[in-house]
Amino acid sequence: MDIVVKGRKTEVPERFRKHVAEKLKLEKIQKLDGKVISLDVEVSKEPNPRQADRCDRVEITLRSRGPVIRAEAAASDPYAALDLAAEKLGARLRKQHDKRFSRRGARRISAAEVADHVPGAATLNGNGAVVPTEGQDGVPTKKIGSLEVQGDGPLVVREKTHVAAPMSLDQALYEMELVGHDFYLFVDSETKEPSVVYRRHAYDYGVIHLTTDTMVTQAHAPDAGDALGG
């Protein structure tokens, strides 16, 4: 394969043709694309004196069995324009080469193989529905994302844990307005208990305080029912 250099409304000197052959190394190009059919370089000149800094334009067209790759650039002289266009061509060739290489290395897997290749993935039936699996005590368990749901739920959509320093009610109201939420969970600096401030429709704000009741805690203890039942 030869490099075809031609001029459009301008003469192409022999010195420039030699520079093209030195700049566009065929063996390097064929390493990135072994199915190159032709490589054309077209030089043109802009007669408008207002565009003197971009008067020389070089367009490189590479044709292969794949998509056509074209790179062009303009500069104050044809040699600088060729250098810029050659850099663009090299970058596009490398991008196309990496794309082909990644496609060869990757193999598409069917929906039935997803569970074998992706840890924790749900199993689908022929209709695309999640197939429940048997969990502990014979309760059906299904996988939804990273969550395991037993029976009909409840389904926890999102779970977050925040580390927060105790603060006053005024500070909690300020923090709620700062984040733009309708409620704000905080630890009251006076009671050291969790509390929630929230925005009300008819009034300004509301606050809910949680306190620990030892009697309620004992009533819900695992052995409390046995003691009462005895």
Short mmCIF file of C-alpha atoms in Angstrom, two decimals:
data_model
loop_
_atom_site.label_atom_id
_atom_site.label_comp_id
_atom_site.label_asym_id
_atom_site.label_seq_id
_atom_site.Cartn_x
_atom_site.Cartn_y
_atom_site.Cartn_z
CA MET A 1 0.00 0.00 0.00
CA ASP A 2 1.29 3.45 -0.92
CA ILE A 3 0.45 6.87 0.46
CA VAL A 4 -1.25 9.03 -2.14
CA VAL A 5 -0.47 12.75 -1.70
CA LYS A 6 -2.40 15.26 -3.79
CA GLY A 7 -3.01 18.99 -3.79
CA ARG A 8 -6.26 20.84 -4.29
CA LYS A 9 -5.69 24.10 -6.11
CA THR A 10 -2.06 24.05 -4.98
CA GLU A 11 1.22 22.40 -5.93
CA VAL A 12 2.71 19.78 -3.63
CA PRO A 13 6.52 19.92 -3.56
CA GLU A 14 8.58 16.73 -3.48
CA ARG A 15 10.04 17.71 -0.14
CA PHE A 16 6.59 17.68 1.42
CA ARG A 17 5.83 14.25 -0.08
CA LYS A 18 8.96 12.86 1.58
CA HIS A 19 7.94 14.46 4.87
CA VAL A 20 4.54 12.74 4.62
CA ALA A 21 6.22 9.35 4.17
CA GLU A 22 8.42 10.01 7.22
CA LYS A 23 5.57 11.27 9.35
CA LEU A 24 3.00 8.60 8.51
CA LYS A 25 4.80 5.33 9.18
CA LEU A 26 2.91 2.61 7.32
CA GLU A 27 4.23 -0.20 9.50
CA LYS A 28 3.02 1.62 12.63
CA ILE A 29 -0.40 2.26 11.10
CA GLN A 30 -0.75 -1.37 9.99
CA LYS A 31 -0.02 -2.55 13.54
CA LEU A 32 -3.08 -0.63 14.71
CA ASP A 33 -5.19 -1.57 11.68
CA GLY A 34 -4.01 -4.53 9.64
CA LYS A 35 -6.80 -4.15 7.09
CA VAL A 36 -5.86 -0.75 5.69
CA ILE A 37 -6.78 -0.40 2.01
CA SER A 38 -5.65 3.14 1.19
CA LEU A 39 -4.18 6.23 2.83
CA ASP A 40 -4.75 9.58 1.12
CA VAL A 41 -3.32 12.96 2.07
CA GLU A 42 -4.85 16.06 0.54
CA VAL A 43 -3.29 19.51 0.85
CA SER A 44 -5.24 22.70 0.18
CA LYS A 45 -4.55 26.40 0.62
CA GLU A 46 -6.92 29.15 1.76
CA PRO A 47 -6.39 32.31 -0.36
CA ASN A 48 -8.13 34.59 2.15
CA PRO A 49 -5.39 36.78 3.74
CA ARG A 50 -7.49 37.14 6.91
CA GLN A 51 -6.90 33.46 7.60
CA ALA A 52 -3.14 33.51 7.24
CA ASP A 53 -2.68 31.55 10.47
CA ARG A 54 -4.88 28.76 9.06
CA CYS A 55 -4.16 29.09 5.36
CA ASP A 56 -2.75 25.58 4.86
CA ARG A 57 -5.03 22.60 5.47
CA VAL A 58 -4.13 18.92 5.45
CA GLU A 59 -6.73 16.17 5.38
CA ILE A 60 -5.77 12.52 5.95
CA THR A 61 -8.22 9.79 4.96
CA LEU A 62 -7.64 6.17 5.92
CA ARG A 63 -9.86 3.53 4.35
CA SER A 64 -9.96 -0.05 5.56
CA ARG A 65 -12.47 -2.87 5.84
CA GLY A 66 -13.85 -1.11 8.88
CA PRO A 67 -15.08 2.47 9.19
CA VAL A 68 -13.29 5.29 7.37
CA ILE A 69 -11.01 7.30 9.66
CA ARG A 70 -10.41 10.93 8.74
CA ALA A 71 -8.30 13.60 10.41
CA GLU A 72 -7.74 17.18 9.32
CA ALA A 73 -5.98 20.25 10.65
CA ALA A 74 -5.07 23.77 9.53
CA ALA A 75 -1.99 25.86 10.34
CA SER A 76 0.18 28.62 8.97
CA ASP A 77 2.22 26.14 6.89
CA PRO A 78 1.53 22.64 5.49
CA TYR A 79 4.17 20.93 7.66
CA ALA A 80 2.60 22.11 10.91
CA ALA A 81 -0.85 21.18 9.60
CA LEU A 82 0.41 17.69 8.73
CA ASP A 83 1.85 17.21 12.21
CA LEU A 84 -1.47 18.15 13.83
CA ALA A 85 -3.50 15.96 11.50
CA ALA A 86 -1.13 13.01 12.03
CA GLU A 87 -1.56 13.29 15.81
CA LYS A 88 -5.35 13.24 15.44
CA LEU A 89 -5.16 10.24 13.11
CA GLY A 90 -2.94 8.33 15.54
CA ALA A 91 -5.29 9.01 18.46
CA ARG A 92 -8.33 7.85 16.49
CA LEU A 93 -6.52 4.75 15.27
CA ARG A 94 -5.53 3.80 18.83
CA LYS A 95 -9.08 4.38 20.03
CA GLN A 96 -10.48 2.17 17.27
CA HIS A 97 -7.85 -0.49 17.97
CA ASP A 98 -8.61 -0.56 21.71
CA LYS A 99 -12.32 -0.79 20.96
CA ARG A 100 -11.84 -3.79 18.71
CA PHE A 101 -9.52 -5.46 21.24
CA SER A 102 -11.99 -5.03 24.09
CA ARG A 103 -14.79 -6.49 21.97
CA ARG A 104 -12.69 -9.55 21.16
CA GLY A 105 -11.80 -10.14 24.80
CA ALA A 106 -15.35 -9.76 26.06
CA ARG A 107 -17.99 -12.39 25.49
CA ARG A 108 -21.65 -11.67 25.84
CA ILE A 109 -23.45 -13.87 28.34
CA SER A 110 -27.07 -14.86 28.27
CA ALA A 111 -29.58 -13.98 30.98
CA ALA A 112 -29.46 -17.56 32.21
CA GLU A 113 -25.68 -17.25 32.80
CA VAL A 114 -25.83 -13.99 34.77
CA ALA A 115 -26.23 -15.74 38.13
CA ASP A 116 -23.09 -17.81 37.41
CA HIS A 117 -20.96 -14.79 36.52
CA VAL A 118 -22.34 -12.07 38.83
CA PRO A 119 -22.17 -12.82 42.56
CA GLY A 120 -25.47 -12.22 44.34
CA ALA A 121 -27.49 -11.82 41.16
CA ALA A 122 -31.12 -12.86 41.19
CA THR A 123 -32.27 -15.89 39.23
CA LEU A 124 -34.86 -15.19 36.52
CA ASN A 125 -37.42 -17.53 35.04
CA GLY A 126 -38.44 -17.75 31.41
CA ASN A 127 -40.69 -14.70 31.74
CA GLY A 128 -37.97 -12.57 33.31
CA ALA A 129 -39.45 -12.67 36.83
CA VAL A 130 -37.35 -13.20 39.95
CA VAL A 131 -37.34 -16.82 41.10
CA PRO A 132 -37.69 -17.09 44.90
CA THR A 133 -35.20 -19.33 46.72
CA GLU A 134 -35.81 -21.27 49.90
CA GLY A 135 -34.33 -19.56 52.95
CA GLN A 136 -34.15 -20.61 56.57
CA ASP A 137 -37.21 -22.34 58.06
CA GLY A 138 -38.53 -22.98 54.53
CA VAL A 139 -39.46 -19.29 53.99
CA PRO A 140 -39.03 -18.30 50.33
CA THR A 141 -36.21 -15.76 49.91
CA LYS A 142 -35.69 -13.67 46.78
CA LYS A 143 -32.76 -11.48 45.85
CA ILE A 144 -33.50 -7.89 44.82
CA GLY A 145 -30.28 -6.04 44.15
CA SER A 146 -28.05 -6.49 47.20
CA LEU A 147 -31.02 -7.25 49.49
CA GLU A 148 -32.50 -10.60 50.46
CA VAL A 149 -36.24 -10.40 51.07
CA GLN A 150 -37.95 -13.25 52.92
CA GLY A 151 -41.59 -13.86 52.09
CA ASP A 152 -43.48 -10.69 51.17
CA GLY A 153 -41.09 -8.30 52.84
CA PRO A 154 -40.89 -5.73 54.22
CA LEU A 155 -38.56 -4.47 51.53
CA VAL A 156 -35.88 -2.06 52.75
CA VAL A 157 -35.18 0.24 49.83
CA ARG A 158 -32.31 2.17 51.39
CA GLU A 159 -30.33 1.94 54.61
CA LYS A 160 -27.95 4.64 55.86
CA THR A 161 -25.87 5.16 58.98
CA HIS A 162 -24.71 8.64 59.98
CA VAL A 163 -22.30 9.73 62.69
CA ALA A 164 -23.56 12.96 64.31
CA ALA A 165 -22.57 15.01 67.34
CA PRO A 166 -25.33 15.99 69.80
CA MET A 167 -26.89 19.37 69.01
CA SER A 168 -29.54 21.76 70.24
CA LEU A 169 -33.02 22.11 68.78
CA ASP A 170 -32.13 25.42 67.14
CA GLN A 171 -29.09 23.86 65.49
CA ALA A 172 -31.19 20.93 64.24
CA LEU A 173 -33.69 23.35 62.66
CA TYR A 174 -30.84 25.19 61.01
CA GLU A 175 -29.36 21.93 59.67
CA MET A 176 -32.76 20.88 58.32
CA GLU A 177 -33.14 24.14 56.40
CA LEU A 178 -29.57 23.84 55.19
CA VAL A 179 -30.13 20.45 53.56
CA GLY A 180 -33.63 21.38 52.34
CA HIS A 181 -35.41 18.38 53.88
CA ASP A 182 -38.82 18.24 55.58
CA PHE A 183 -37.41 16.46 58.63
CA TYR A 184 -34.10 16.06 60.39
CA LEU A 185 -32.97 13.30 62.77
CA PHE A 186 -30.55 14.36 65.49
CA VAL A 187 -29.35 13.57 69.01
CA ASP A 188 -30.55 16.15 71.53
CA SER A 189 -27.61 17.66 73.40
CA GLU A 190 -29.69 18.01 76.60
CA THR A 191 -31.39 14.62 76.80
CA LYS A 192 -28.81 12.64 74.76
CA GLU A 193 -31.79 10.89 73.13
CA PRO A 194 -32.65 10.67 69.42
CA SER A 195 -35.13 13.30 68.24
CA VAL A 196 -36.71 14.44 64.98
CA VAL A 197 -37.68 17.95 63.90
CA TYR A 198 -40.09 18.26 60.99
CA ARG A 199 -41.90 20.88 58.97
CA ARG A 200 -45.68 21.09 59.47
CA HIS A 201 -48.27 22.37 56.99
CA ALA A 202 -50.48 24.49 59.24
CA TYR A 203 -47.76 25.52 61.70
CA ASP A 204 -44.05 26.12 61.61
CA TYR A 205 -42.15 23.14 62.98
CA GLY A 206 -42.72 20.07 65.11
CA VAL A 207 -40.36 17.96 67.17
CA ILE A 208 -40.53 14.34 68.32
CA HIS A 209 -38.42 13.14 71.23
CA LEU A 210 -37.70 9.48 71.95
CA THR A 211 -37.07 8.31 75.50
CA THR A 212 -36.15 4.88 76.78
CA ASP A 213 -38.73 3.15 78.96
CA THR A 214 -37.17 0.34 81.00
CA MET A 215 -40.56 -1.31 81.57
CA VAL A 216 -41.21 -1.50 77.83
CA THR A 217 -37.71 -2.87 77.28
CA GLN A 218 -38.25 -5.62 79.84
CA ALA A 219 -41.68 -6.48 78.41
CA HIS A 220 -40.10 -7.05 74.98
CA ALA A 221 -37.14 -9.03 76.30
CA PRO A 222 -36.87 -12.63 74.96
CA ASP A 223 -37.47 -14.22 78.37
CA ALA A 224 -40.12 -11.75 79.57
CA GLY A 225 -42.97 -13.69 78.01
CA ASP A 226 -41.85 -16.91 79.67
CA ALA A 227 -41.64 -15.25 83.07
CA LEU A 228 -45.11 -13.71 82.75
CA GLY A 229 -46.57 -16.90 81.35
CA GLY A 230 -45.20 -18.90 84.25
#
